[in-house]
Amino acid sequence: RVLGDEAIADPSTVERKVRQQVEQRRKEHEQRNEARRLPAEERKQKKKQKWMAENEPVTQVLVFKIKDLANKKHLFKIDMNAQQFHLTGCCITCPGVANIVVVEGGPRAIKRYKKLMVRRIKWTEDQKDDEDDDDDDQDEVTAPKLQDHCVLIWEGIVKQRNFKNWKVTHAKNEPEARKLLHDRQADHYWDMLARYRDHRLDI
């Protein structure tokens, strides 16, 4: 705004008015931002809905076979990320038999979790190199080992979820592990695990 002669007559007064106008605009801007900002609980709920995609007509599912879950860091990442993405499902550990992870969720959360499992977690980080430096004189050349520490054995779409929440469970034996899934009408996932054969073994 041009203040003209007033600015020449009393520059200090004009400067004060300008500062007041700037301050007023700043306050109005902050008030508008505050009005648009959701309360903490509403923001939390909105974020949850984004991950869960409750309005989606179908639910996406991932089923993983994990070779070894003795590393507690791996189990922690599996558990915490499933919670953070508001996935439903389970992780069942059954040492000496099998380990299975079943997750249900919306497209965005499932995509993130799949990336975590197949790319971000370093499944071999605690394993030592199996090769011995003293065996250099061996002439036999063998094929590289298959990376079977975490295998996605099935992904697909279901009309409704089998699980109400997410849970990590430790089973003593196969019947106990199967029953945990049977109680959720999801024992067919254990059947998938039992029947699974890596197609790379046939090459």
PDB file of C-alpha atoms in Angstrom:
ATOM      1  CA  ARG A   1       0.000   0.000   0.000  1.00  0.00           C
ATOM      2  CA  VAL A   2       1.281   3.436  -0.902  1.00  0.00           C
ATOM      3  CA  LEU A   3       1.120   5.802   2.064  1.00  0.00           C
ATOM      4  CA  GLY A   4       2.254   8.909   0.190  1.00  0.00           C
ATOM      5  CA  ASP A   5       2.593  12.166   2.131  1.00  0.00           C
ATOM      6  CA  GLU A   6       1.921  10.429   5.427  1.00  0.00           C
ATOM      7  CA  ALA A   7       5.159   8.461   5.062  1.00  0.00           C
ATOM      8  CA  ILE A   8       7.101  11.677   4.525  1.00  0.00           C
ATOM      9  CA  ALA A   9       5.443  13.485   7.432  1.00  0.00           C
ATOM     10  CA  ASP A  10       5.889  10.746  10.073  1.00  0.00           C
ATOM     11  CA  PRO A  11       8.093   7.829   8.963  1.00  0.00           C
ATOM     12  CA  SER A  12       8.112   6.178  12.430  1.00  0.00           C
ATOM     13  CA  THR A  13       4.294   5.999  12.509  1.00  0.00           C
ATOM     14  CA  VAL A  14       4.172   4.503   9.029  1.00  0.00           C
ATOM     15  CA  GLU A  15       6.793   1.899   9.952  1.00  0.00           C
ATOM     16  CA  ARG A  16       4.728   0.941  13.002  1.00  0.00           C
ATOM     17  CA  LYS A  17       1.607   0.555  10.860  1.00  0.00           C
ATOM     18  CA  VAL A  18       3.450  -1.630   8.372  1.00  0.00           C
ATOM     19  CA  ARG A  19       4.766  -3.862  11.141  1.00  0.00           C
ATOM     20  CA  GLN A  20       1.251  -4.156  12.582  1.00  0.00           C
ATOM     21  CA  GLN A  21      -0.137  -5.133   9.181  1.00  0.00           C
ATOM     22  CA  VAL A  22       2.580  -7.772   8.697  1.00  0.00           C
ATOM     23  CA  GLU A  23       1.959  -9.152  12.177  1.00  0.00           C
ATOM     24  CA  GLN A  24      -1.787  -9.239  11.561  1.00  0.00           C
ATOM     25  CA  ARG A  25      -1.331 -11.151   8.316  1.00  0.00           C
ATOM     26  CA  ARG A  26       0.994 -13.622  10.079  1.00  0.00           C
ATOM     27  CA  LYS A  27      -1.563 -14.255  12.843  1.00  0.00           C
ATOM     28  CA  GLU A  28      -4.365 -14.749  10.338  1.00  0.00           C
ATOM     29  CA  HIS A  29      -2.209 -17.200   8.387  1.00  0.00           C
ATOM     30  CA  GLU A  30      -1.432 -19.207  11.545  1.00  0.00           C
ATOM     31  CA  GLN A  31      -5.109 -19.224  12.543  1.00  0.00           C
ATOM     32  CA  ARG A  32      -6.118 -20.600   9.121  1.00  0.00           C
ATOM     33  CA  ASN A  33      -3.457 -23.308   9.375  1.00  0.00           C
ATOM     34  CA  GLU A  34      -4.591 -24.222  12.883  1.00  0.00           C
ATOM     35  CA  ALA A  35      -8.208 -24.432  11.743  1.00  0.00           C
ATOM     36  CA  ARG A  36      -7.218 -26.827   8.958  1.00  0.00           C
ATOM     37  CA  ARG A  37      -5.056 -28.981  11.201  1.00  0.00           C
ATOM     38  CA  LEU A  38      -6.753 -32.153  12.400  1.00  0.00           C
ATOM     39  CA  PRO A  39      -6.702 -33.037  16.108  1.00  0.00           C
ATOM     40  CA  ALA A  40      -4.034 -35.610  17.023  1.00  0.00           C
ATOM     41  CA  GLU A  41      -6.507 -38.492  17.300  1.00  0.00           C
ATOM     42  CA  GLU A  42      -8.112 -37.646  13.951  1.00  0.00           C
ATOM     43  CA  ARG A  43      -4.688 -37.490  12.279  1.00  0.00           C
ATOM     44  CA  LYS A  44      -3.834 -40.886  13.734  1.00  0.00           C
ATOM     45  CA  GLN A  45      -7.104 -42.354  12.498  1.00  0.00           C
ATOM     46  CA  LYS A  46      -6.652 -40.844   9.040  1.00  0.00           C
ATOM     47  CA  LYS A  47      -3.185 -42.373   8.756  1.00  0.00           C
ATOM     48  CA  LYS A  48      -4.522 -45.738   9.889  1.00  0.00           C
ATOM     49  CA  GLN A  49      -7.278 -45.633   7.266  1.00  0.00           C
ATOM     50  CA  LYS A  50      -4.707 -44.803   4.592  1.00  0.00           C
ATOM     51  CA  TRP A  51      -2.749 -47.966   5.370  1.00  0.00           C
ATOM     52  CA  MET A  52      -5.712 -50.253   5.982  1.00  0.00           C
ATOM     53  CA  ALA A  53      -7.651 -49.144   2.891  1.00  0.00           C
ATOM     54  CA  GLU A  54     -10.907 -50.199   4.556  1.00  0.00           C
ATOM     55  CA  ASN A  55     -12.947 -48.896   1.635  1.00  0.00           C
ATOM     56  CA  GLU A  56     -11.250 -51.267  -0.806  1.00  0.00           C
ATOM     57  CA  PRO A  57     -13.645 -53.986  -2.055  1.00  0.00           C
ATOM     58  CA  VAL A  58     -10.954 -56.671  -1.698  1.00  0.00           C
ATOM     59  CA  THR A  59      -7.948 -57.375   0.515  1.00  0.00           C
ATOM     60  CA  GLN A  60      -4.448 -58.211  -0.692  1.00  0.00           C
ATOM     61  CA  VAL A  61      -2.528 -61.079   0.925  1.00  0.00           C
ATOM     62  CA  LEU A  62       1.129 -62.092   1.053  1.00  0.00           C
ATOM     63  CA  VAL A  63       2.372 -65.468   2.338  1.00  0.00           C
ATOM     64  CA  PHE A  64       6.079 -65.869   3.102  1.00  0.00           C
ATOM     65  CA  LYS A  65       8.154 -68.899   3.985  1.00  0.00           C
ATOM     66  CA  ILE A  66      11.038 -67.945   6.274  1.00  0.00           C
ATOM     67  CA  LYS A  67      13.923 -70.391   6.554  1.00  0.00           C
ATOM     68  CA  ASP A  68      15.218 -69.227   9.936  1.00  0.00           C
ATOM     69  CA  LEU A  69      13.948 -66.720  12.498  1.00  0.00           C
ATOM     70  CA  ALA A  70      16.611 -67.217  15.150  1.00  0.00           C
ATOM     71  CA  ASN A  71      17.799 -63.654  14.507  1.00  0.00           C
ATOM     72  CA  LYS A  72      15.695 -61.494  16.832  1.00  0.00           C
ATOM     73  CA  LYS A  73      16.298 -58.378  14.712  1.00  0.00           C
ATOM     74  CA  HIS A  74      14.568 -60.025  11.773  1.00  0.00           C
ATOM     75  CA  LEU A  75      11.588 -61.023  13.902  1.00  0.00           C
ATOM     76  CA  PHE A  76      11.402 -57.498  15.346  1.00  0.00           C
ATOM     77  CA  LYS A  77      11.282 -55.932  11.864  1.00  0.00           C
ATOM     78  CA  ILE A  78       8.614 -58.396  10.711  1.00  0.00           C
ATOM     79  CA  ASP A  79       6.497 -57.614  13.762  1.00  0.00           C
ATOM     80  CA  MET A  80       6.921 -53.835  14.042  1.00  0.00           C
ATOM     81  CA  ASN A  81       6.403 -53.093  10.349  1.00  0.00           C
ATOM     82  CA  ALA A  82       3.228 -55.172  10.258  1.00  0.00           C
ATOM     83  CA  GLN A  83       1.937 -53.099  13.177  1.00  0.00           C
ATOM     84  CA  GLN A  84       3.010 -49.775  11.687  1.00  0.00           C
ATOM     85  CA  PHE A  85       1.314 -50.567   8.370  1.00  0.00           C
ATOM     86  CA  HIS A  86      -1.821 -51.716  10.251  1.00  0.00           C
ATOM     87  CA  LEU A  87      -1.710 -55.138   8.602  1.00  0.00           C
ATOM     88  CA  THR A  88      -3.651 -58.112   9.899  1.00  0.00           C
ATOM     89  CA  GLY A  89      -2.321 -61.644   9.876  1.00  0.00           C
ATOM     90  CA  CYS A  90       0.291 -63.612  11.763  1.00  0.00           C
ATOM     91  CA  CYS A  91       3.863 -64.769  12.021  1.00  0.00           C
ATOM     92  CA  ILE A  92       4.120 -68.358  13.250  1.00  0.00           C
ATOM     93  CA  THR A  93       7.534 -69.673  14.203  1.00  0.00           C
ATOM     94  CA  CYS A  94       7.973 -73.429  14.491  1.00  0.00           C
ATOM     95  CA  PRO A  95      11.676 -74.232  14.892  1.00  0.00           C
ATOM     96  CA  GLY A  96      12.771 -77.344  13.074  1.00  0.00           C
ATOM     97  CA  VAL A  97       9.575 -77.409  11.011  1.00  0.00           C
ATOM     98  CA  ALA A  98       8.785 -74.121   9.262  1.00  0.00           C
ATOM     99  CA  ASN A  99       8.179 -70.404   9.752  1.00  0.00           C
ATOM    100  CA  ILE A 100       5.304 -68.663   8.002  1.00  0.00           C
ATOM    101  CA  VAL A 101       4.241 -65.031   7.689  1.00  0.00           C
ATOM    102  CA  VAL A 102       0.751 -64.156   6.446  1.00  0.00           C
ATOM    103  CA  VAL A 103      -0.213 -60.495   6.020  1.00  0.00           C
ATOM    104  CA  GLU A 104      -3.477 -58.917   4.862  1.00  0.00           C
ATOM    105  CA  GLY A 105      -3.959 -55.274   3.939  1.00  0.00           C
ATOM    106  CA  GLY A 106      -4.521 -52.546   1.400  1.00  0.00           C
ATOM    107  CA  PRO A 107      -2.416 -52.116  -1.747  1.00  0.00           C
ATOM    108  CA  ARG A 108      -0.126 -49.425  -0.383  1.00  0.00           C
ATOM    109  CA  ALA A 109       0.684 -51.206   2.884  1.00  0.00           C
ATOM    110  CA  ILE A 110       1.148 -54.560   1.165  1.00  0.00           C
ATOM    111  CA  LYS A 111       3.531 -53.041  -1.373  1.00  0.00           C
ATOM    112  CA  ARG A 112       5.650 -51.525   1.403  1.00  0.00           C
ATOM    113  CA  TYR A 113       5.707 -54.756   3.401  1.00  0.00           C
ATOM    114  CA  LYS A 114       6.652 -56.855   0.378  1.00  0.00           C
ATOM    115  CA  LYS A 115       9.583 -54.531  -0.300  1.00  0.00           C
ATOM    116  CA  LEU A 116      10.675 -54.901   3.331  1.00  0.00           C
ATOM    117  CA  MET A 117      10.616 -58.692   3.206  1.00  0.00           C
ATOM    118  CA  VAL A 118      12.222 -59.335  -0.174  1.00  0.00           C
ATOM    119  CA  ARG A 119      14.637 -56.408  -0.408  1.00  0.00           C
ATOM    120  CA  ARG A 120      15.259 -54.447   2.784  1.00  0.00           C
ATOM    121  CA  ILE A 121      15.841 -57.158   5.381  1.00  0.00           C
ATOM    122  CA  LYS A 122      19.338 -58.617   5.047  1.00  0.00           C
ATOM    123  CA  TRP A 123      18.512 -62.237   5.860  1.00  0.00           C
ATOM    124  CA  THR A 124      22.119 -63.424   5.672  1.00  0.00           C
ATOM    125  CA  GLU A 125      23.701 -60.634   7.718  1.00  0.00           C
ATOM    126  CA  ASP A 126      24.611 -62.920  10.646  1.00  0.00           C
ATOM    127  CA  GLN A 127      25.792 -65.858   8.564  1.00  0.00           C
ATOM    128  CA  LYS A 128      29.480 -66.564   8.028  1.00  0.00           C
ATOM    129  CA  ASP A 129      30.904 -67.360   4.637  1.00  0.00           C
ATOM    130  CA  ASP A 130      30.660 -71.106   4.173  1.00  0.00           C
ATOM    131  CA  GLU A 131      33.639 -71.288   1.870  1.00  0.00           C
ATOM    132  CA  ASP A 132      37.038 -72.158   3.273  1.00  0.00           C
ATOM    133  CA  ASP A 133      40.089 -70.350   1.914  1.00  0.00           C
ATOM    134  CA  ASP A 134      42.088 -73.575   2.229  1.00  0.00           C
ATOM    135  CA  ASP A 135      39.959 -75.282  -0.414  1.00  0.00           C
ATOM    136  CA  ASP A 136      41.367 -73.321  -3.344  1.00  0.00           C
ATOM    137  CA  ASP A 137      42.807 -76.471  -4.855  1.00  0.00           C
ATOM    138  CA  GLN A 138      39.370 -77.984  -5.433  1.00  0.00           C
ATOM    139  CA  ASP A 139      38.678 -78.291  -9.144  1.00  0.00           C
ATOM    140  CA  GLU A 140      34.955 -78.968  -8.854  1.00  0.00           C
ATOM    141  CA  VAL A 141      32.754 -76.028  -9.777  1.00  0.00           C
ATOM    142  CA  THR A 142      29.355 -75.965  -8.096  1.00  0.00           C
ATOM    143  CA  ALA A 143      26.268 -73.884  -8.823  1.00  0.00           C
ATOM    144  CA  PRO A 144      25.632 -70.885  -6.553  1.00  0.00           C
ATOM    145  CA  LYS A 145      23.314 -71.517  -3.620  1.00  0.00           C
ATOM    146  CA  LEU A 146      19.694 -70.471  -3.970  1.00  0.00           C
ATOM    147  CA  GLN A 147      18.629 -67.587  -1.774  1.00  0.00           C
ATOM    148  CA  ASP A 148      15.780 -69.281   0.073  1.00  0.00           C
ATOM    149  CA  HIS A 149      15.941 -67.420   3.388  1.00  0.00           C
ATOM    150  CA  CYS A 150      12.693 -65.563   2.654  1.00  0.00           C
ATOM    151  CA  VAL A 151      10.447 -66.775  -0.153  1.00  0.00           C
ATOM    152  CA  LEU A 152       7.146 -65.260  -1.235  1.00  0.00           C
ATOM    153  CA  ILE A 153       5.140 -68.430  -1.842  1.00  0.00           C
ATOM    154  CA  TRP A 154       1.825 -66.756  -2.672  1.00  0.00           C
ATOM    155  CA  GLU A 155       0.290 -63.347  -3.222  1.00  0.00           C
ATOM    156  CA  GLY A 156      -3.272 -62.696  -4.190  1.00  0.00           C
ATOM    157  CA  ILE A 157      -6.615 -61.114  -3.402  1.00  0.00           C
ATOM    158  CA  VAL A 158      -9.358 -62.271  -1.023  1.00  0.00           C
ATOM    159  CA  LYS A 159     -12.853 -60.917  -0.494  1.00  0.00           C
ATOM    160  CA  GLN A 160     -12.551 -60.728   3.269  1.00  0.00           C
ATOM    161  CA  ARG A 161      -9.869 -60.955   5.907  1.00  0.00           C
ATOM    162  CA  ASN A 162      -9.244 -64.111   7.924  1.00  0.00           C
ATOM    163  CA  PHE A 163      -7.569 -62.197  10.744  1.00  0.00           C
ATOM    164  CA  LYS A 164      -8.870 -59.422  12.991  1.00  0.00           C
ATOM    165  CA  ASN A 165      -5.424 -58.227  14.074  1.00  0.00           C
ATOM    166  CA  TRP A 166      -1.698 -58.976  13.822  1.00  0.00           C
ATOM    167  CA  LYS A 167       0.090 -61.440  16.078  1.00  0.00           C
ATOM    168  CA  VAL A 168       3.428 -63.245  16.414  1.00  0.00           C
ATOM    169  CA  THR A 169       3.059 -66.779  17.772  1.00  0.00           C
ATOM    170  CA  HIS A 170       5.511 -69.551  18.624  1.00  0.00           C
ATOM    171  CA  ALA A 171       4.334 -73.119  17.960  1.00  0.00           C
ATOM    172  CA  LYS A 172       5.944 -76.233  19.426  1.00  0.00           C
ATOM    173  CA  ASN A 173       5.118 -78.511  16.505  1.00  0.00           C
ATOM    174  CA  GLU A 174       3.351 -78.665  13.147  1.00  0.00           C
ATOM    175  CA  PRO A 175      -0.115 -79.667  14.473  1.00  0.00           C
ATOM    176  CA  GLU A 176      -0.057 -76.679  16.828  1.00  0.00           C
ATOM    177  CA  ALA A 177       1.013 -74.329  14.020  1.00  0.00           C
ATOM    178  CA  ARG A 178      -1.687 -75.675  11.716  1.00  0.00           C
ATOM    179  CA  LYS A 179      -4.342 -75.303  14.443  1.00  0.00           C
ATOM    180  CA  LEU A 180      -3.420 -71.635  14.937  1.00  0.00           C
ATOM    181  CA  LEU A 181      -4.279 -71.038  11.280  1.00  0.00           C
ATOM    182  CA  HIS A 182      -7.273 -73.383  11.338  1.00  0.00           C
ATOM    183  CA  ASP A 183      -8.836 -71.313  14.128  1.00  0.00           C
ATOM    184  CA  ARG A 184      -8.857 -68.382  11.666  1.00  0.00           C
ATOM    185  CA  GLN A 185     -10.112 -70.492   8.739  1.00  0.00           C
ATOM    186  CA  ALA A 186      -6.680 -69.968   7.213  1.00  0.00           C
ATOM    187  CA  ASP A 187      -5.097 -73.433   7.381  1.00  0.00           C
ATOM    188  CA  HIS A 188      -4.959 -73.454   3.566  1.00  0.00           C
ATOM    189  CA  TYR A 189      -1.958 -71.142   3.916  1.00  0.00           C
ATOM    190  CA  TRP A 190      -0.104 -73.905   5.777  1.00  0.00           C
ATOM    191  CA  ASP A 191      -1.061 -76.297   2.968  1.00  0.00           C
ATOM    192  CA  MET A 192       0.552 -73.857   0.523  1.00  0.00           C
ATOM    193  CA  LEU A 193       3.678 -73.864   2.663  1.00  0.00           C
ATOM    194  CA  ALA A 194       3.787 -77.667   2.790  1.00  0.00           C
ATOM    195  CA  ARG A 195       3.291 -78.042  -0.977  1.00  0.00           C
ATOM    196  CA  TYR A 196       5.629 -75.242  -2.015  1.00  0.00           C
ATOM    197  CA  ARG A 197       8.628 -76.151  -4.152  1.00  0.00           C
ATOM    198  CA  ASP A 198      10.980 -73.538  -5.521  1.00  0.00           C
ATOM    199  CA  HIS A 199      10.757 -73.739  -9.323  1.00  0.00           C
ATOM    200  CA  ARG A 200      14.443 -72.825  -9.506  1.00  0.00           C
ATOM    201  CA  LEU A 201      15.280 -76.293  -8.187  1.00  0.00           C
ATOM    202  CA  ASP A 202      13.970 -77.740 -11.451  1.00  0.00           C
ATOM    203  CA  ILE A 203      16.391 -75.780 -13.611  1.00  0.00           C
TER     204      ILE A 203
END
